[in-house]
Short mmCIF file of C-alpha atoms and ligand atoms in Angstrom, two decimals:
data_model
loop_
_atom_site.label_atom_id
_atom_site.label_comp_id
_atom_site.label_asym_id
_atom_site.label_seq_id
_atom_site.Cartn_x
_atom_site.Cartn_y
_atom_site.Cartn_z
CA UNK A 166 15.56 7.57 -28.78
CA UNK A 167 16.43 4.37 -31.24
CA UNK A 168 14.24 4.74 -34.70
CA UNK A 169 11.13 2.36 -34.60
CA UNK A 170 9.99 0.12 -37.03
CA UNK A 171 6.67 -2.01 -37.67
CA UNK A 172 4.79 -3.07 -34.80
CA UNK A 173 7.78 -1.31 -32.53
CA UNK A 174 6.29 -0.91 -28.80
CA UNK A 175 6.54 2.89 -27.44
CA UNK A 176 6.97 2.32 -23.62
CA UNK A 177 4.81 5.80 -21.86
CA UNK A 178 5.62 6.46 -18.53
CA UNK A 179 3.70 9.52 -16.36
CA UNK A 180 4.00 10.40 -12.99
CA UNK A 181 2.87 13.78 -11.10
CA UNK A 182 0.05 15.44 -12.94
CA UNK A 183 -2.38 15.67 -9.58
CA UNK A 184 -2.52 17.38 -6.09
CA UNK A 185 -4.35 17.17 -3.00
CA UNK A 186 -8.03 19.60 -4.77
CA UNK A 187 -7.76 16.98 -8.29
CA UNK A 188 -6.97 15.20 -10.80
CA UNK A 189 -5.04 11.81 -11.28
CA UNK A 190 -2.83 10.55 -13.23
CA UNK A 191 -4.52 6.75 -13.75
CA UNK A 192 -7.65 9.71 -15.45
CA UNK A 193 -5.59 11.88 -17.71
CA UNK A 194 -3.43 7.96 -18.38
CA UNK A 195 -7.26 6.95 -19.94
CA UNK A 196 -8.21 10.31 -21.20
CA UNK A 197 -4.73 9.95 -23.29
CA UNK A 198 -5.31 6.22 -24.58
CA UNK A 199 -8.39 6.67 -25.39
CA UNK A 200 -7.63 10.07 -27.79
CA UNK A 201 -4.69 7.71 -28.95
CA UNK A 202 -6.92 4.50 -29.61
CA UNK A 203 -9.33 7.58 -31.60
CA UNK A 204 -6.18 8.05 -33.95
CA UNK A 205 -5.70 4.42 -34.74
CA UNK A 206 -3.13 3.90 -32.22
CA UNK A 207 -3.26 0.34 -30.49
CA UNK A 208 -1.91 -0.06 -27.14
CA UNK A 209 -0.49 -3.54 -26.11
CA UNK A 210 -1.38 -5.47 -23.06
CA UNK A 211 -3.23 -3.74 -19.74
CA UNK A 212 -1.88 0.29 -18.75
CA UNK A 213 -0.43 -0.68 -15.61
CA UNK A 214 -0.49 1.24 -11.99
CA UNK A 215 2.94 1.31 -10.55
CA UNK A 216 2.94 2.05 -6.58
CA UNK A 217 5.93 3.27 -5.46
CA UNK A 218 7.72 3.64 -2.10
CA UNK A 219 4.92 4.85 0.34
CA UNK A 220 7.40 7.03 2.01
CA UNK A 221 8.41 9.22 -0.92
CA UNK A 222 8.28 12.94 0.13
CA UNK A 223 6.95 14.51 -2.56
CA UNK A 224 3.79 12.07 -3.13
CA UNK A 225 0.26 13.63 -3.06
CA UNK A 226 -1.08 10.18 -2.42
CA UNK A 227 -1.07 6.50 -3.02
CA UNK A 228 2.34 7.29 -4.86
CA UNK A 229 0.93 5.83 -8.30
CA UNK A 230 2.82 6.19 -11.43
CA UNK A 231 1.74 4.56 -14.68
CA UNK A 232 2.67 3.23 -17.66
CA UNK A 233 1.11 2.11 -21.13
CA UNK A 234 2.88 0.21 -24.65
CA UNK A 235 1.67 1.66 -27.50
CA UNK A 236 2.18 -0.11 -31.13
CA UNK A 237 3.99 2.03 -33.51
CA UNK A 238 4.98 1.40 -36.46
CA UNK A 239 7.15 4.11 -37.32
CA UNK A 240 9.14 7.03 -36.55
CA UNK A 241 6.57 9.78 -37.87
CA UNK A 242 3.88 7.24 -35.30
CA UNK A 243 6.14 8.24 -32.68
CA UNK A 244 6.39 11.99 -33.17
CA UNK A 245 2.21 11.87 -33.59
CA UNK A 246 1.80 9.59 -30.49
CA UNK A 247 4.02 11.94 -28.17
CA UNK A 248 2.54 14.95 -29.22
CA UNK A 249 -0.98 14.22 -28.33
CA UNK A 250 0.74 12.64 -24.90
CA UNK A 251 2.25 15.87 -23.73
CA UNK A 252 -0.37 18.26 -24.64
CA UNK A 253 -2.31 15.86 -22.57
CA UNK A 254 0.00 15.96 -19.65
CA UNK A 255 0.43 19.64 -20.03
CA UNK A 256 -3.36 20.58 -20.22
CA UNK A 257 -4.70 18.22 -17.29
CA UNK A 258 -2.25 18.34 -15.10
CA UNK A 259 -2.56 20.77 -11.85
CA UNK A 260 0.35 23.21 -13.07
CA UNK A 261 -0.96 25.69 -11.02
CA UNK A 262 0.11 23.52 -7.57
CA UNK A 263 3.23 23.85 -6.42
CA UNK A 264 4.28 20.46 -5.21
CA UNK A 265 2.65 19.08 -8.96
CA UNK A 266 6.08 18.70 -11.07
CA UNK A 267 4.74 16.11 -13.71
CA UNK A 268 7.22 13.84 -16.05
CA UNK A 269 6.84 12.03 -19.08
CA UNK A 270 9.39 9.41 -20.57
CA UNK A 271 9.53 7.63 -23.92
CA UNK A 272 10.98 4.44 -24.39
CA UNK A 273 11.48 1.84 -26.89
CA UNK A 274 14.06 -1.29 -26.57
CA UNK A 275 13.86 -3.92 -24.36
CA UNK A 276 13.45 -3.55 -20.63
CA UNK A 277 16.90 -3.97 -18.96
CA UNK A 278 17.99 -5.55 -15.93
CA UNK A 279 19.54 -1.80 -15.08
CA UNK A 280 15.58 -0.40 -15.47
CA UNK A 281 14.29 -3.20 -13.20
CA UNK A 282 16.65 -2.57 -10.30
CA UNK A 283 15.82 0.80 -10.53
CA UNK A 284 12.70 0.16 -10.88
CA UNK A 285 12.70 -2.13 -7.48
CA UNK A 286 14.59 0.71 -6.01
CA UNK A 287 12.07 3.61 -6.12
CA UNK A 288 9.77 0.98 -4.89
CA UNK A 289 11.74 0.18 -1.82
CA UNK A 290 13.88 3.46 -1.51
CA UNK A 291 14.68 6.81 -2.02
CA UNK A 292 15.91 7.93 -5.35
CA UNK A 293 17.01 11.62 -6.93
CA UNK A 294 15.85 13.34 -10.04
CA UNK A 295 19.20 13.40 -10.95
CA UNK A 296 19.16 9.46 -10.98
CA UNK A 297 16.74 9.26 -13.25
CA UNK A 298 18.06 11.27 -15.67
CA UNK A 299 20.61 9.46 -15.74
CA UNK A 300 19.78 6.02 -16.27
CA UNK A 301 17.07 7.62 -18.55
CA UNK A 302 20.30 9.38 -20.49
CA UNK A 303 22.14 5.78 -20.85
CA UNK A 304 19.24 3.79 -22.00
CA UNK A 305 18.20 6.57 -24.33
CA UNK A 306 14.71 6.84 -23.33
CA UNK A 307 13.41 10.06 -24.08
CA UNK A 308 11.95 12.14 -20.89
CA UNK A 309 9.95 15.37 -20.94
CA UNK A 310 10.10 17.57 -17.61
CA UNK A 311 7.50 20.18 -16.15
CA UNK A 312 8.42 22.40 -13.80
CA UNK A 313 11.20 20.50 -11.75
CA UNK A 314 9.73 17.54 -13.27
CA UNK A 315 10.38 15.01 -10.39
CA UNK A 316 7.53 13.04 -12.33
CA UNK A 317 10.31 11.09 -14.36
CA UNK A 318 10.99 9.14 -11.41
CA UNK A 319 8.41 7.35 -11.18
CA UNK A 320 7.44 8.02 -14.67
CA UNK A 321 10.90 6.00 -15.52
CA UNK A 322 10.05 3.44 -12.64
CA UNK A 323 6.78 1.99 -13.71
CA UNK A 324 8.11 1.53 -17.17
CA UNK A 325 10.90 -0.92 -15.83
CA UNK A 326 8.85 -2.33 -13.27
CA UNK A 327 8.46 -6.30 -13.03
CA UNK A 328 5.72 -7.67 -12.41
CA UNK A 329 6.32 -11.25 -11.16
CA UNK A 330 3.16 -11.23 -9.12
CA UNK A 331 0.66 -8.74 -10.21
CA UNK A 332 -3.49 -7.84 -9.20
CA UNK A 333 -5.69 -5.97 -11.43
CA UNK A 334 -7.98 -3.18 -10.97
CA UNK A 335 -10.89 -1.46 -12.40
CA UNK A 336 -10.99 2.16 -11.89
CA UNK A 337 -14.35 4.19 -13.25
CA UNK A 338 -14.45 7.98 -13.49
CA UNK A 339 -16.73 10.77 -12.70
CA UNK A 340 -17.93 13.35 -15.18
CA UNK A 341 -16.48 16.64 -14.24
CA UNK A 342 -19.91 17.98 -12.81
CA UNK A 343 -20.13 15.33 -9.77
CA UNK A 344 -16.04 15.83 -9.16
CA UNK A 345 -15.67 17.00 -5.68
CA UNK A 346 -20.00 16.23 -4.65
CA UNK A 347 -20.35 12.91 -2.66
CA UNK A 348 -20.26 10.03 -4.56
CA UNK A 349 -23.26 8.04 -5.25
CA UNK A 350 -22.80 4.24 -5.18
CA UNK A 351 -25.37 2.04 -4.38
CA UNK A 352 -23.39 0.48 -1.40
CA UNK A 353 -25.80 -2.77 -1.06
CA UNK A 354 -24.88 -3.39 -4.76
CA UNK A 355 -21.28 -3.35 -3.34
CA UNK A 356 -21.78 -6.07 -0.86
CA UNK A 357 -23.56 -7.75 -3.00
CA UNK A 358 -20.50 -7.67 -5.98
CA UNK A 359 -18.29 -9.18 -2.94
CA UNK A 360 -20.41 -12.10 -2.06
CA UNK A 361 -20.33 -12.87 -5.69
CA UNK A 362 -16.62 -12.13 -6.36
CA UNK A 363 -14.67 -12.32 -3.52
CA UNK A 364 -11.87 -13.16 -2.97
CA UNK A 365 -11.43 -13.28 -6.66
CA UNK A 366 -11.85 -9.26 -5.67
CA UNK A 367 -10.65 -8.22 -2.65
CA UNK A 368 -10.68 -4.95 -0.28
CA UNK A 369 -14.59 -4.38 -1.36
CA UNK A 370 -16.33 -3.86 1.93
CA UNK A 371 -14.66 -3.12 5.48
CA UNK A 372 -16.86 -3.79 8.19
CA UNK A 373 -19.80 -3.61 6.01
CA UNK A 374 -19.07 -0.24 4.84
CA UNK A 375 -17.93 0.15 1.16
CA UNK A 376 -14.24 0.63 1.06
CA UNK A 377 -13.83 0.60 -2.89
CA UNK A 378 -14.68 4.69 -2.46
CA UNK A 379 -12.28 6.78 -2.45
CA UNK A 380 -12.85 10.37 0.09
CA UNK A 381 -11.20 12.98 -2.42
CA UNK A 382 -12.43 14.94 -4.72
CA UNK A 383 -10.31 13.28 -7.56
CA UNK A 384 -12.23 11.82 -10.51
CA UNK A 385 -12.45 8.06 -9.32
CA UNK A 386 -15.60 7.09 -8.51
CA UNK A 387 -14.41 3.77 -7.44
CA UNK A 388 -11.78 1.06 -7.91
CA UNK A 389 -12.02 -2.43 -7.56
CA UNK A 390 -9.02 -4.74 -6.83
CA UNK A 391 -8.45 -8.22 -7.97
CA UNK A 392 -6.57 -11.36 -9.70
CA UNK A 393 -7.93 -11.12 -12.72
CA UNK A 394 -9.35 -8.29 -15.48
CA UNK A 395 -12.40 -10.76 -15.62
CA UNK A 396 -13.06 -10.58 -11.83
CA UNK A 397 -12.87 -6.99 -12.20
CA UNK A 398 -15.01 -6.18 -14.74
CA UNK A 399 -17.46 -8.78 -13.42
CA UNK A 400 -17.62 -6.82 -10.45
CA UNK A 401 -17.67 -3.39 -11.81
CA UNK A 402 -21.40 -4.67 -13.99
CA UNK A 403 -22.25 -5.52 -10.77
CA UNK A 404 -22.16 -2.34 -8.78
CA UNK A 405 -24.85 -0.11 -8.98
CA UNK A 406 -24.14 3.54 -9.00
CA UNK A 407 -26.80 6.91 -9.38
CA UNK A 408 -24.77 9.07 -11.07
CA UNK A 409 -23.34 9.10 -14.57
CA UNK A 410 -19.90 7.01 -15.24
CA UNK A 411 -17.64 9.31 -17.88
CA UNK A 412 -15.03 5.92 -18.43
CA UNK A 413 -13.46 3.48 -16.80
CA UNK A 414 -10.03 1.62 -17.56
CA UNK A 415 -8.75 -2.02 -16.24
CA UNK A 416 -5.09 -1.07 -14.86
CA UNK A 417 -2.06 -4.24 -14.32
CA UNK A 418 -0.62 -3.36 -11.02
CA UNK A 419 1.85 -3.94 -8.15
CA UNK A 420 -0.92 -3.10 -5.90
CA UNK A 421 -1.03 -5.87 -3.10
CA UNK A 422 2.36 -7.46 -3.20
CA UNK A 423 4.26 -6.90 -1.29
CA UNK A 424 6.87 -5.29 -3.30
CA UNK A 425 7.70 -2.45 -0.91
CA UNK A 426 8.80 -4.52 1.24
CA UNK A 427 12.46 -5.96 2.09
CA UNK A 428 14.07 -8.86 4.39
CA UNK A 429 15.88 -7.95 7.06
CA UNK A 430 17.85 -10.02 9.37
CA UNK A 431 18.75 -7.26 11.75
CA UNK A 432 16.85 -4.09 13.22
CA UNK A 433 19.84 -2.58 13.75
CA UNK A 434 20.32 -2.11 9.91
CA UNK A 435 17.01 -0.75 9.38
CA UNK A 436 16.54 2.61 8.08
CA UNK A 437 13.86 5.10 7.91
CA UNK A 438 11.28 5.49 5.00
CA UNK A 439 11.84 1.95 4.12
CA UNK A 440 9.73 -1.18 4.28
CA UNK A 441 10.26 -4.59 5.69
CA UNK A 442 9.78 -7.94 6.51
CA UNK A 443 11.31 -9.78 9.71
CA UNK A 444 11.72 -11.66 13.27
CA UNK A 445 11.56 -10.12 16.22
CA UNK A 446 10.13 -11.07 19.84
CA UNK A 447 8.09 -8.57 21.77
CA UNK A 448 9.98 -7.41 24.22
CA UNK A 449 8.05 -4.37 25.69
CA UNK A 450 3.87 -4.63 26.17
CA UNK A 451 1.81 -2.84 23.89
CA UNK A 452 0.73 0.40 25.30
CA UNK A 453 -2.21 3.32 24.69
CA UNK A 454 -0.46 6.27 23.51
CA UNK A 455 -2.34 9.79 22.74
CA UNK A 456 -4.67 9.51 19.89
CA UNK A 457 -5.08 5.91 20.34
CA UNK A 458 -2.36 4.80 18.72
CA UNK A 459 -1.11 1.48 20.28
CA UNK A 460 2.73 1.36 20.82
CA UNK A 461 5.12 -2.07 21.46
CA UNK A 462 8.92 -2.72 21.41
CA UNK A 463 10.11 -5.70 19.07
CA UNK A 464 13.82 -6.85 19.75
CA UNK A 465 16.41 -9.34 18.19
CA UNK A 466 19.71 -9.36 18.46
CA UNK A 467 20.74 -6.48 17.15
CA UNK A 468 18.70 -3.64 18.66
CA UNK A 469 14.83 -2.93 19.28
CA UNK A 470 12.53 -0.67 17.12
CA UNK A 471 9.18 0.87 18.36
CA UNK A 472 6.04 -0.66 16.07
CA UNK A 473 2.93 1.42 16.16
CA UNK A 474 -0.75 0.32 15.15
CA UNK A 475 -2.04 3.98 14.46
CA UNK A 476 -5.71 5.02 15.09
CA UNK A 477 -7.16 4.19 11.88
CA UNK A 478 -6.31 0.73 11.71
CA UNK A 479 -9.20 0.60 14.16
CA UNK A 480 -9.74 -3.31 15.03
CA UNK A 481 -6.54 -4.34 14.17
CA UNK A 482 -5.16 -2.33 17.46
CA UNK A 483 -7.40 -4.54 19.77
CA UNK A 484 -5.73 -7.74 18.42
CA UNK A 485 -2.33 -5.69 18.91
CA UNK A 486 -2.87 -4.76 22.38
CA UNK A 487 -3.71 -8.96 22.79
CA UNK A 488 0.10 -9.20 22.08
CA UNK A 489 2.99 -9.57 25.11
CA UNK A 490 6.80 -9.60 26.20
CA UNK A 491 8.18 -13.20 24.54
CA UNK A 492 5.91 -13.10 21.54
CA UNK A 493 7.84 -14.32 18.63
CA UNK A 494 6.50 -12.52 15.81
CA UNK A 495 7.20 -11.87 12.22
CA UNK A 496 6.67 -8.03 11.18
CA UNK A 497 5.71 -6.46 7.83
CA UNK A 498 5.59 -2.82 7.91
CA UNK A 499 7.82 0.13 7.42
CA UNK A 500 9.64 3.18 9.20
CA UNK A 501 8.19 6.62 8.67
CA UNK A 502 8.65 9.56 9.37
CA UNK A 503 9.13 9.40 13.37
CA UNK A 504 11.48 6.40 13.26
CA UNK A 505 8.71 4.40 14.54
CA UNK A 506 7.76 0.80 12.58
CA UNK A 507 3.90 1.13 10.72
CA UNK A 508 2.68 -2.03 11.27
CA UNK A 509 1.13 -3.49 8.05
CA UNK A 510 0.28 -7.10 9.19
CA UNK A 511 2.28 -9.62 11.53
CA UNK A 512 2.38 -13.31 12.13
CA UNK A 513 2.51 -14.62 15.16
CA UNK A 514 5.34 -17.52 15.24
CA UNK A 515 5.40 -18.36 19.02
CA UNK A 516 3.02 -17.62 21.65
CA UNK A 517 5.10 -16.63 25.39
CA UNK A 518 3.36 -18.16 28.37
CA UNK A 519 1.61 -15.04 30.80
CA UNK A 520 1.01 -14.93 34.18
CA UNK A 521 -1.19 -12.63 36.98
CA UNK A 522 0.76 -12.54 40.17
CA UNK A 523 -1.15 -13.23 43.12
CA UNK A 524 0.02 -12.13 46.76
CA UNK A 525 0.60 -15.76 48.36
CA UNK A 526 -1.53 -18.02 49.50
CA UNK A 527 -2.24 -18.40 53.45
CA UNK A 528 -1.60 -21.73 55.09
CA UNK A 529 -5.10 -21.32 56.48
CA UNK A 530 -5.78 -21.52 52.37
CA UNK A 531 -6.58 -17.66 52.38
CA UNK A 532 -5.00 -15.57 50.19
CA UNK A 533 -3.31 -12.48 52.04
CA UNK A 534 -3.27 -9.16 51.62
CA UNK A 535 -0.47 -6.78 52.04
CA UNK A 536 0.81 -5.45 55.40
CA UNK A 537 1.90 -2.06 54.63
CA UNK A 538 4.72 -1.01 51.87
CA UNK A 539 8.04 -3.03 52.86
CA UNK A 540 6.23 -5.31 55.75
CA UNK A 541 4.98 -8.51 54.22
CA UNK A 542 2.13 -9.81 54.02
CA UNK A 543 -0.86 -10.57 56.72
CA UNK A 544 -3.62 -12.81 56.39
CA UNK A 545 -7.70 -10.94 56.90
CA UNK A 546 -8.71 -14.59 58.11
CA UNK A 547 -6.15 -15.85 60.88
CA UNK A 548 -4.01 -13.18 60.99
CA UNK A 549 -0.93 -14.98 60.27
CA UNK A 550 2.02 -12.35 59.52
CA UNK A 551 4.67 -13.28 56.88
CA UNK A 552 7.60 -11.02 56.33
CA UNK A 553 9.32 -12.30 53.15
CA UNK A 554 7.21 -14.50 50.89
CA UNK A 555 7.13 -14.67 46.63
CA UNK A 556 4.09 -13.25 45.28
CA UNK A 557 2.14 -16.57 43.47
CA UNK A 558 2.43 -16.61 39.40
CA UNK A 559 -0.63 -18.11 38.05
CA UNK A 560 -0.67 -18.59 33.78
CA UNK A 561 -3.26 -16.68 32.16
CA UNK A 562 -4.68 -18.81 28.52
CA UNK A 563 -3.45 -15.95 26.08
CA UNK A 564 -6.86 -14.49 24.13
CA UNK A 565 -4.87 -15.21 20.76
CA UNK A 566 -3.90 -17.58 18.78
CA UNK A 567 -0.50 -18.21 16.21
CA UNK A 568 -0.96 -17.01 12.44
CA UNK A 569 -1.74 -14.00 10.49
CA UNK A 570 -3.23 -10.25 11.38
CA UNK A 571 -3.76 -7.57 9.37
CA UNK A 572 -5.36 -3.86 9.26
CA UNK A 573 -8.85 -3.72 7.93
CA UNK A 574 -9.14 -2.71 4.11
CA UNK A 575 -9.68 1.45 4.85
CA UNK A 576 -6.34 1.44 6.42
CA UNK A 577 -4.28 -0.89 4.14
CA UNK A 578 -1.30 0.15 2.01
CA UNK A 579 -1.85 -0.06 -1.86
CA UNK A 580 0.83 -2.39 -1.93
CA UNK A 581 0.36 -4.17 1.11
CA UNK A 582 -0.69 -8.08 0.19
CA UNK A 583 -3.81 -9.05 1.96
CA UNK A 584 -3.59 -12.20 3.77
CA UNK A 585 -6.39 -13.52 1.18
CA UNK A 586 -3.28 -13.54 -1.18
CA UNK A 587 -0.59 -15.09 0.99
CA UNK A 588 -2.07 -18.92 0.98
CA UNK A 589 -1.20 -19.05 -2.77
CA UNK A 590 1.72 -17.69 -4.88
CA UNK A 591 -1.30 -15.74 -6.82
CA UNK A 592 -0.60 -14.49 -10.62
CA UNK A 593 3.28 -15.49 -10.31
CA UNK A 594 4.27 -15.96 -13.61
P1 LIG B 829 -1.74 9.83 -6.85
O1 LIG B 829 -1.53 8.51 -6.20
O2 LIG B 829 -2.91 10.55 -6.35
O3 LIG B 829 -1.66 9.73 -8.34
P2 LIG B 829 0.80 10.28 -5.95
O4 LIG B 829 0.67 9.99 -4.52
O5 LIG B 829 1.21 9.27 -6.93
O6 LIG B 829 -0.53 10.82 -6.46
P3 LIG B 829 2.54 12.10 -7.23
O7 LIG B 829 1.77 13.33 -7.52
O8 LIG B 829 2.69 11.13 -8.32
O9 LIG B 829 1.86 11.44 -5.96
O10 LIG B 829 3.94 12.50 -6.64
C1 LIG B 829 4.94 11.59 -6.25
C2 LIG B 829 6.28 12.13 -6.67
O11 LIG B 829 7.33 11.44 -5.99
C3 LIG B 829 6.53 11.93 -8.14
O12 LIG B 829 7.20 13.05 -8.64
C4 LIG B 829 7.44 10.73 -8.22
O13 LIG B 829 8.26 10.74 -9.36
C5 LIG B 829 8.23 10.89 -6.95
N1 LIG B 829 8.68 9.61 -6.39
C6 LIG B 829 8.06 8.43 -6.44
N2 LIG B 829 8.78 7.49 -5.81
C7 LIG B 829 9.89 8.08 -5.36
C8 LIG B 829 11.03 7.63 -4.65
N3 LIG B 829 11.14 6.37 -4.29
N4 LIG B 829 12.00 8.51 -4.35
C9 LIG B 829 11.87 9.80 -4.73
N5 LIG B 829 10.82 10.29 -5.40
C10 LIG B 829 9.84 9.45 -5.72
#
């Protein structure tokens, strides 16, 4: 790593320290500044929350990585710092779990365009261990690996991340005692922080019900989401909780952006675990599948992809099954693991006319029924027999209108941007 001199900024990035029974890495991130900060340490700016590509294998999670800039003023500062960082790492983390492989990097220089477009790349797609090592080897950051140590992805990510639109959010902790016992917020506090903050916070409540708790037995007790550290905190000395609060730390994030997500002018050059944005019309009806899950076809051009509105996006499947052959619609969501398209949100661009079909009309003026499989049609009033005659199309008013839809809070991506952000270009500096 280059020498430092006064007022030099340390970049820390740490990735993989939890698993599915604990932990997380946004806790041991605050447990770390805070025994830094303790040793006269200064950190610059917000830690920040890096989300990267929801459809990384290996992620326990929200796929969260995160990164802090600590002042330094020299070399021995340095040496100090990353000592009490990887005993950190290396005491808190869940060693014991297999798929927990944590990695550390050290940085100091200027961010590069190379670190930002790999940066944007573990955001969007798949990267390698091996990568990372070696753009970390040719910038000459510094990385520290546990086990396999897959944590310097994203450890080496967040640090190079830009941030050209960003959200904030306030995450408070648990003491260990309560860790894994029900959480307990006062949840008509929480409604009562959103009527005063939102949408200045956003992603509070979800049909009434608090959605700012998380349902593992990590140390959060709850985050809040928003544009601003001051709408944060604001909302966080709002909420009323009966149980003690160990810490909590303000993070700078990617969270609701968008980022994950790509333009595409052709489904035919889509490929799985990838995100995207683009047109396509409906071109088969949405249909119940097992599990509720509700299935349609989009098409363009170039070839058709299935789009699925799984079972916990709840609501947002009855405004999905409103949808029909013609729509024109633009689609944000991404490919997992089946090939099929996780919807995220959708606009619609152009409504397509429906019809009923009718059998046709009498000339008596009533409407006939059928005569039998392959033998027309016959009229219950005057008996009138018709052999050949077009069924009647009558247009059905569609039960939806053009614009946005989304899935409620609970089943929202981290980096998914709520359509309370879209109306603006929020926090784009
Ligand atoms: P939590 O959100 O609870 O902190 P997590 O979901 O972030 O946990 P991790 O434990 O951090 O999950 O594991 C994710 C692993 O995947 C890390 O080792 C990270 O470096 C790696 N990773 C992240 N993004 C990619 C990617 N795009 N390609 C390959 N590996 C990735």
């Amino acid at each position: 790593m280059n020498d430092v001199s006064l007022n030099d900024v340390l970049y820390v990035g740490i990735d993989d320290t939890d698993s599915q029974e604990g932990m997380c890495t946004t806790y041991i991130t605050c447990v770390i500044i805070r025994e830094l900060k303790d040793c006269g340490f200064k950190i610059q700016d917000y830690p920040r929350l890096i989300r990267l590509n929801p459809f990384a294998r290996f992620k326990t999670r929200g796929n969260g990585a995160l990164t802090f800039k600590l002042l330094v003023d020299s070399n021995e500062d340095v040496e100090k710092a990353k000592k009490i960082i990887l005993k950190e790492v290396e005491t808190l983390s869940e060693l014991e779990e297999e798929r927990t492989n944590p990695g550390v990097v050290f940085y100091s220089g200027r961010i590069t365009p190379e670190m930002e477009t790999y940066s944007i790349r573990t955001i969007q797609n798949i990267v390698s261990i091996e990568e990372a090592e070696e753009l970390a080897n040719s910038i000459g950051a510094e990385f520290f690996k546990f086990k396999k140590g897959r944590g310097i992805i994203g450890a080496l990510a967040a640090i190079g991340c830009p941030l050209p639109d960003h959200t904030y959010e306030c995450l408070a902790y648990r003491t260990p005692e309560n860790r894994g016992t029900e959480r307990r917020i006062d949840h008509e506090s929480v409604r009562e922080m959103n009527r005063q903050t939102y949408p200045e916070t956003f992603d509070n409540v979800d049909d009434g019900y608090t959605a700012i708790e998380p349902h593992t037995p990590c140390p959060v007790l709850y985050g809040i989401r928003g544009e601003s550290p001051e709408a944060v905190r604001k909302a966080h000395d709002i909420v009323e909780v009966n149980e003690a609060i160990e810490s909590y730390c303000i993070f700078k994030s990617n969270q609701h952006t968008d980022m994950h997500l790509q333009c595409i002018d052709k489904i035919s050059e889509m490929e799985q675990f990838k995100c995207y944005i683009f047109e396509a019309e409906v071109s088969q009806n949405p249909h119940v599948i097992e599990g509720g899950h509700i299935i349609f076809t989009a098409a363009d051009g170039s070839g058709e992809i299935e789009c699925a509105a799984y079972e916990p996006t709840k609501t947002f499947r009855d405004v999905v099954r409103k949808l029909a052959q013609g729509d024109k619609l633009r689609i944000y969501g991404g490919i997992g693991e089946k090939g099929t398209l996780n919807v995220e949100k959708f606009e619609i661009l152009e409504l397509a006319p429906t019809y009923k079909t009718l059998n046709p009309l009498c000339k008596c003026g009533k409407r006939m029924k059928s005569a039998g499989a392959g033998k027309g049609y016959k009229c219950p009033k005057c008996g009138e027999k018709l052999r050949e005659a077009e069924k009647e199309k009558i247009p059905v008013p569609r039960d939806i209108e053009k614009g946005f839809y989304e899935v409620p809070p609970s089943a929202r991506r981290h980096l998914s941007k709520p359509i309370v952000r879209m109306g603006e270009k929020k926090n784009l500096k």
